[in-house]
Amino acid sequence: MSRASGQARPSRRARRAVSLLAGVIMLLVGVGFVLYPILSSARAQEETSEALAAWRSEVVVEDRAQGEMTDEAADYRPKEGDDTYEQLLAYNDEVRNGTGDAVNDPFAFASDDLAALGLPDGIIGSVTIARLGETIPLYLGASQQNLDRGAAVLAGTSMPTGGDGTQCVIAAHRGPRVGLSMFRDIETLEIGDAVVIETPWDTLTYQAVGFDVIDPNDTGALAVEPGRDMVTLLTCHPYGHNYQRYLVRCERSDDTAELAPSPVEAVAATVTHAIWPGWSEGSPLLNLENVLRLAGLLIVLGLGVWALASMARRGSRRGPGGAHFD
């Protein structure tokens, strides 16, 4: 063996070590791109669920005068004789009769009013959208403060009690808040998707039945429809421009068991949504963001795999003792 080949061998080994290290780093970065949004979203969702569970433990009061309650009944406040629930029903009557607050009146739900309702924090429940893999706190009044913390019921629309002749309009931002995506990917919802509203008194399940794009001042599109039990999701549109409003119209469904995803389906939906939320027809900027994120992920993973594969090929050309056969 010549002196030159002996000097070259450490150099080749160093290059292989650098290539291997680069490949491992690229793979780890790629895996991080995949896992970070999933883990971040999962952590934010866990914190939200814990906060909602603590809230429920405070606002759900058992009617001990009725004696022993079933496990199912103990999960909810009794409606009969509940002052808060009666006031919500009365508010819905005013909305139905056209004598209620102006739609999205920012002063409709003052803190004193909420305290009188027994809802001092303004939280009335939560909204779960399986397609988006999210459960979001639901507040009364679409103030900026509430929208920075979750979704909110627009003043002047029905309260989330259900019932014929009600339309509860729920608004949320078109981008992340408190670690949750909110209604960022609302355009990926499809006909038949489930939207579940949970309050201290009920769990109400709705199905998406239609989609609309309206002007911000078109409050007539949010009016009650006689004989129908509706929930409408509302957010800014198109993504990044926000000069219109995107609506997902949902109608009450009794097929709660059929619509509820299994735990495995829920996890799969969360993971899939974190990697590729889906295509939004009316929001090209959102699609561009998603495509660039996915492309970056694939490039980093591809480079990492290529570097490791190159190392493996170089190793296969070497025989015992490091001799080359090519």
Short mmCIF file of C-alpha atoms in Angstrom, two decimals:
data_model
loop_
_atom_site.label_atom_id
_atom_site.label_comp_id
_atom_site.label_asym_id
_atom_site.label_seq_id
_atom_site.Cartn_x
_atom_site.Cartn_y
_atom_site.Cartn_z
CA MET A 1 0.00 0.00 0.00
CA SER A 2 1.43 3.37 -0.97
CA ARG A 3 1.86 6.26 1.42
CA ALA A 4 -0.60 8.31 -0.66
CA SER A 5 -3.37 5.75 -0.29
CA GLY A 6 -2.70 5.55 3.45
CA GLN A 7 -3.10 9.30 3.74
CA ALA A 8 -6.28 9.30 1.64
CA ARG A 9 -8.06 6.70 3.75
CA PRO A 10 -8.57 8.95 6.82
CA SER A 11 -9.83 11.68 4.51
CA ARG A 12 -12.42 9.33 2.98
CA ARG A 13 -13.46 8.19 6.45
CA ALA A 14 -13.87 11.78 7.56
CA ARG A 15 -16.02 12.55 4.53
CA ARG A 16 -18.17 9.48 5.21
CA ALA A 17 -18.58 10.52 8.84
CA VAL A 18 -19.61 14.02 7.82
CA SER A 19 -22.07 12.63 5.26
CA LEU A 20 -23.54 10.27 7.84
CA LEU A 21 -23.89 13.06 10.38
CA ALA A 22 -25.50 15.34 7.79
CA GLY A 23 -27.96 12.60 6.81
CA VAL A 24 -28.91 11.94 10.42
CA ILE A 25 -29.38 15.67 11.08
CA MET A 26 -31.56 16.07 8.00
CA LEU A 27 -33.69 13.11 9.00
CA LEU A 28 -34.08 14.47 12.52
CA VAL A 29 -35.03 17.89 11.16
CA GLY A 30 -37.57 16.27 8.85
CA VAL A 31 -39.02 14.20 11.67
CA GLY A 32 -39.13 17.37 13.75
CA PHE A 33 -41.11 19.13 11.00
CA VAL A 34 -43.60 16.28 11.15
CA LEU A 35 -43.79 15.90 14.90
CA TYR A 36 -43.65 19.53 16.06
CA PRO A 37 -47.05 20.67 14.76
CA ILE A 38 -48.60 17.39 15.89
CA LEU A 39 -47.10 17.52 19.39
CA SER A 40 -47.68 21.27 19.72
CA SER A 41 -51.32 20.92 18.71
CA ALA A 42 -51.76 17.87 20.95
CA ARG A 43 -50.29 19.74 23.92
CA ALA A 44 -52.46 22.80 23.31
CA GLN A 45 -55.50 20.55 22.95
CA GLU A 46 -54.62 18.72 26.18
CA GLU A 47 -54.33 22.02 28.06
CA THR A 48 -57.64 23.17 26.60
CA SER A 49 -59.35 19.93 27.58
CA GLU A 50 -57.99 20.21 31.12
CA ALA A 51 -59.22 23.80 31.39
CA LEU A 52 -62.66 22.83 30.08
CA ALA A 53 -62.82 19.90 32.52
CA ALA A 54 -62.02 22.26 35.40
CA TRP A 55 -64.66 24.67 34.15
CA ARG A 56 -67.27 21.90 33.98
CA SER A 57 -66.49 20.83 37.53
CA GLU A 58 -67.40 24.36 38.64
CA VAL A 59 -70.51 25.04 36.57
CA VAL A 60 -72.14 21.61 36.45
CA VAL A 61 -74.10 21.40 39.68
CA GLU A 62 -75.98 18.26 40.70
CA ASP A 63 -79.53 18.76 41.91
CA ARG A 64 -79.12 16.93 45.19
CA ALA A 65 -82.75 17.51 46.07
CA GLN A 66 -83.64 14.90 43.46
CA GLY A 67 -81.68 12.26 45.34
CA GLU A 68 -79.38 9.82 43.60
CA MET A 69 -78.67 10.74 39.99
CA THR A 70 -77.58 8.51 37.13
CA ASP A 71 -74.01 8.82 35.89
CA GLU A 72 -75.30 10.37 32.66
CA ALA A 73 -77.45 12.94 34.46
CA ALA A 74 -74.58 13.86 36.78
CA ASP A 75 -72.62 15.12 33.75
CA TYR A 76 -75.10 17.95 33.16
CA ARG A 77 -76.91 20.65 35.06
CA PRO A 78 -80.66 20.04 35.33
CA LYS A 79 -82.54 22.38 32.99
CA GLU A 80 -85.69 22.65 35.05
CA GLY A 81 -85.44 25.49 37.54
CA ASP A 82 -82.02 26.60 36.29
CA ASP A 83 -82.09 30.41 36.08
CA THR A 84 -79.23 30.59 33.59
CA TYR A 85 -80.86 28.14 31.21
CA GLU A 86 -84.20 29.95 31.46
CA GLN A 87 -82.53 33.26 30.60
CA LEU A 88 -80.86 31.69 27.57
CA LEU A 89 -84.23 30.38 26.37
CA ALA A 90 -85.75 33.83 26.90
CA TYR A 91 -82.91 35.37 24.87
CA ASN A 92 -83.65 32.90 22.07
CA ASP A 93 -87.29 33.96 22.11
CA GLU A 94 -86.21 37.57 21.62
CA VAL A 95 -83.94 36.59 18.72
CA ARG A 96 -86.78 34.57 17.16
CA ASN A 97 -89.20 37.49 17.54
CA GLY A 98 -86.73 40.09 16.25
CA THR A 99 -86.60 41.99 19.54
CA GLY A 100 -83.13 40.90 20.69
CA ASP A 101 -79.70 42.50 20.45
CA ALA A 102 -78.19 43.65 17.19
CA VAL A 103 -76.14 40.92 15.56
CA ASN A 104 -72.59 40.98 16.95
CA ASP A 105 -73.29 43.91 19.28
CA PRO A 106 -69.99 44.04 21.22
CA PHE A 107 -71.77 45.47 24.26
CA ALA A 108 -74.51 42.84 24.39
CA PHE A 109 -72.75 40.61 26.92
CA ALA A 110 -71.21 42.79 29.60
CA SER A 111 -69.32 41.21 32.49
CA ASP A 112 -72.13 42.06 34.93
CA ASP A 113 -74.63 40.28 32.68
CA LEU A 114 -72.43 37.20 32.51
CA ALA A 115 -72.02 37.14 36.28
CA ALA A 116 -75.80 37.32 36.65
CA LEU A 117 -76.09 34.35 34.28
CA GLY A 118 -73.75 32.29 36.44
CA LEU A 119 -71.09 32.45 33.69
CA PRO A 120 -68.54 34.91 35.12
CA ASP A 121 -65.80 33.95 32.63
CA GLY A 122 -68.15 34.10 29.68
CA ILE A 123 -67.57 30.43 28.83
CA ILE A 124 -70.74 28.60 27.87
CA GLY A 125 -69.17 25.36 26.65
CA SER A 126 -67.07 24.01 23.82
CA VAL A 127 -67.29 23.23 20.11
CA THR A 128 -65.69 20.06 18.72
CA ILE A 129 -65.01 19.61 15.00
CA ALA A 130 -63.70 16.12 14.30
CA ARG A 131 -62.57 16.98 10.76
CA LEU A 132 -60.24 19.64 12.18
CA GLY A 133 -59.22 17.51 15.16
CA GLU A 134 -60.08 20.30 17.60
CA THR A 135 -62.14 21.09 20.67
CA ILE A 136 -62.35 24.86 21.18
CA PRO A 137 -63.69 26.78 24.21
CA LEU A 138 -66.95 28.58 23.42
CA TYR A 139 -67.58 32.06 24.82
CA LEU A 140 -70.58 34.38 24.85
CA GLY A 141 -70.00 37.46 22.70
CA ALA A 142 -67.55 37.80 19.80
CA SER A 143 -65.33 40.40 21.46
CA GLN A 144 -61.66 40.53 20.49
CA GLN A 145 -60.73 39.22 23.93
CA ASN A 146 -62.97 36.18 23.57
CA LEU A 147 -61.88 35.49 20.00
CA ASP A 148 -58.25 35.53 21.13
CA ARG A 149 -59.11 32.71 23.56
CA GLY A 150 -61.46 30.55 21.51
CA ALA A 151 -64.68 30.56 19.52
CA ALA A 152 -67.59 32.84 20.41
CA VAL A 153 -71.36 33.04 20.00
CA LEU A 154 -72.34 36.18 18.08
CA ALA A 155 -74.64 38.44 20.05
CA GLY A 156 -78.03 38.76 18.41
CA THR A 157 -78.03 35.10 17.35
CA SER A 158 -79.44 32.13 19.25
CA MET A 159 -77.79 30.73 22.35
CA PRO A 160 -76.53 27.11 22.05
CA THR A 161 -79.56 25.44 23.61
CA GLY A 162 -80.92 23.79 20.47
CA GLY A 163 -84.60 23.77 19.59
CA ASP A 164 -86.74 24.66 16.58
CA GLY A 165 -86.35 28.18 15.28
CA THR A 166 -82.79 28.67 16.53
CA GLN A 167 -79.58 29.54 14.72
CA CYS A 168 -76.50 29.83 16.91
CA VAL A 169 -73.71 31.57 14.99
CA ILE A 170 -70.23 30.67 16.24
CA ALA A 171 -67.28 32.78 15.12
CA ALA A 172 -63.54 32.13 15.39
CA HIS A 173 -60.34 33.51 13.91
CA ARG A 174 -58.96 32.18 10.62
CA GLY A 175 -55.60 31.46 12.22
CA PRO A 176 -53.94 29.99 15.32
CA ARG A 177 -54.70 31.28 18.79
CA VAL A 178 -53.55 29.78 22.12
CA GLY A 179 -51.92 26.94 20.19
CA LEU A 180 -55.12 25.91 18.41
CA SER A 181 -55.72 26.33 14.67
CA MET A 182 -59.24 27.65 15.31
CA PHE A 183 -61.11 27.92 11.97
CA ARG A 184 -57.95 28.16 9.81
CA ASP A 185 -58.87 25.12 7.71
CA ILE A 186 -62.64 25.48 7.83
CA GLU A 187 -62.90 25.12 4.04
CA THR A 188 -61.88 21.47 4.33
CA LEU A 189 -65.17 20.60 6.03
CA GLU A 190 -67.52 18.48 3.95
CA ILE A 191 -71.26 17.85 3.88
CA GLY A 192 -72.13 15.48 6.70
CA ASP A 193 -69.20 16.39 8.96
CA ALA A 194 -70.08 16.55 12.65
CA VAL A 195 -69.98 19.68 14.82
CA VAL A 196 -70.60 18.98 18.51
CA ILE A 197 -71.59 21.69 20.99
CA GLU A 198 -71.21 20.86 24.67
CA THR A 199 -72.79 23.07 27.35
CA PRO A 200 -73.49 22.56 31.05
CA TRP A 201 -76.96 21.26 30.11
CA ASP A 202 -76.51 19.30 26.88
CA THR A 203 -74.34 17.76 24.22
CA LEU A 204 -75.78 18.86 20.87
CA THR A 205 -74.65 17.22 17.61
CA TYR A 206 -75.00 18.95 14.24
CA GLN A 207 -74.12 17.98 10.67
CA ALA A 208 -72.72 20.28 7.99
CA VAL A 209 -75.41 20.78 5.35
CA GLY A 210 -74.10 23.70 3.29
CA PHE A 211 -71.52 26.44 2.78
CA ASP A 212 -71.84 30.13 1.93
CA VAL A 213 -69.64 33.16 1.35
CA ILE A 214 -71.20 36.48 2.38
CA ASP A 215 -70.28 40.14 2.87
CA PRO A 216 -69.47 41.14 6.47
CA ASN A 217 -72.61 43.32 6.74
CA ASP A 218 -74.99 40.65 5.43
CA THR A 219 -76.55 39.91 8.82
CA GLY A 220 -79.71 38.65 7.14
CA ALA A 221 -77.81 35.48 6.25
CA LEU A 222 -77.53 34.76 9.98
CA ALA A 223 -81.25 34.97 10.74
CA VAL A 224 -83.29 32.22 12.34
CA GLU A 225 -85.00 29.82 9.94
CA PRO A 226 -88.46 28.78 11.20
CA GLY A 227 -88.71 25.15 12.23
CA ARG A 228 -84.98 24.45 11.95
CA ASP A 229 -82.38 23.84 14.67
CA MET A 230 -79.18 25.30 13.21
CA VAL A 231 -75.58 26.13 14.09
CA THR A 232 -73.50 28.23 11.69
CA LEU A 233 -69.72 28.48 11.87
CA LEU A 234 -68.37 31.85 10.70
CA THR A 235 -64.87 33.10 9.97
CA CYS A 236 -62.98 35.56 7.77
CA HIS A 237 -62.50 34.79 4.07
CA PRO A 238 -60.44 34.45 1.93
CA TYR A 239 -57.55 33.44 4.15
CA GLY A 240 -55.06 36.30 4.45
CA HIS A 241 -57.41 38.91 2.92
CA ASN A 242 -60.54 38.68 5.08
CA TYR A 243 -62.92 40.90 3.12
CA GLN A 244 -65.71 38.31 3.18
CA ARG A 245 -67.13 35.78 5.62
CA TYR A 246 -67.18 32.01 5.16
CA LEU A 247 -70.14 30.12 6.63
CA VAL A 248 -70.59 26.43 7.40
CA ARG A 249 -74.28 25.77 7.95
CA CYS A 250 -75.05 22.83 10.23
CA GLU A 251 -78.35 21.23 11.21
CA ARG A 252 -79.20 19.22 14.31
CA SER A 253 -78.76 15.46 13.99
CA ASP A 254 -79.91 12.59 16.19
CA ASP A 255 -77.29 10.19 14.79
CA THR A 256 -74.77 11.01 17.52
CA ALA A 257 -73.26 7.51 17.75
CA GLU A 258 -72.81 7.24 13.99
CA LEU A 259 -71.19 10.67 13.70
CA ALA A 260 -68.83 10.33 16.67
CA PRO A 261 -65.33 9.22 15.56
CA SER A 262 -63.61 6.37 17.38
CA PRO A 263 -60.47 7.23 19.41
CA VAL A 264 -58.29 5.76 16.64
CA GLU A 265 -60.11 7.79 13.99
CA ALA A 266 -59.76 10.94 16.08
CA VAL A 267 -55.99 10.47 16.47
CA ALA A 268 -55.61 9.66 12.77
CA ALA A 269 -57.56 12.80 11.85
CA THR A 270 -55.35 14.94 14.10
CA VAL A 271 -52.12 13.54 12.63
CA THR A 272 -53.35 13.78 9.04
CA HIS A 273 -54.60 17.32 9.55
CA ALA A 274 -51.28 18.42 11.05
CA ILE A 275 -49.34 17.12 8.02
CA TRP A 276 -51.80 18.05 5.27
CA PRO A 277 -54.95 19.93 6.31
CA GLY A 278 -56.53 19.65 2.88
CA TRP A 279 -57.28 21.91 -0.07
CA SER A 280 -59.15 25.18 0.41
CA GLU A 281 -60.82 26.18 -2.86
CA GLY A 282 -61.32 29.85 -2.04
CA SER A 283 -58.04 30.58 -0.24
CA PRO A 284 -54.99 30.27 -2.54
CA LEU A 285 -52.69 31.85 0.04
CA LEU A 286 -53.59 29.13 2.55
CA ASN A 287 -52.98 26.44 -0.07
CA LEU A 288 -49.60 27.99 -0.85
CA GLU A 289 -48.63 27.90 2.84
CA ASN A 290 -49.64 24.26 3.12
CA VAL A 291 -47.87 23.24 -0.10
CA LEU A 292 -44.63 25.04 0.87
CA ARG A 293 -44.68 23.45 4.31
CA LEU A 294 -45.23 19.98 2.84
CA ALA A 295 -42.62 20.55 0.13
CA GLY A 296 -40.06 21.66 2.70
CA LEU A 297 -40.79 18.57 4.76
CA LEU A 298 -40.40 16.24 1.78
CA ILE A 299 -37.16 17.93 0.64
CA VAL A 300 -35.55 17.65 4.07
CA LEU A 301 -36.62 14.03 4.47
CA GLY A 302 -35.48 13.24 0.93
CA LEU A 303 -32.04 14.76 1.47
CA GLY A 304 -31.65 12.85 4.71
CA VAL A 305 -32.58 9.54 3.11
CA TRP A 306 -30.30 10.27 0.13
CA ALA A 307 -27.33 10.99 2.42
CA LEU A 308 -27.86 7.79 4.39
CA ALA A 309 -28.36 5.75 1.21
CA SER A 310 -25.14 7.16 -0.24
CA MET A 311 -23.29 6.10 2.89
CA ALA A 312 -24.74 2.61 2.63
CA ARG A 313 -23.68 2.31 -1.03
CA ARG A 314 -20.14 3.41 -0.25
CA GLY A 315 -19.95 0.92 2.57
CA SER A 316 -21.11 -1.91 0.32
CA ARG A 317 -18.17 -1.28 -2.04
CA ARG A 318 -15.68 -2.00 0.70
CA GLY A 319 -14.53 -5.46 1.60
CA PRO A 320 -12.99 -6.84 4.81
CA GLY A 321 -10.31 -4.59 6.17
CA GLY A 322 -11.67 -1.64 4.21
CA ALA A 323 -10.47 -2.80 0.78
CA HIS A 324 -12.33 -1.39 -2.24
CA PHE A 325 -13.70 -3.77 -4.91
CA ASP A 326 -14.48 -1.18 -7.58
#
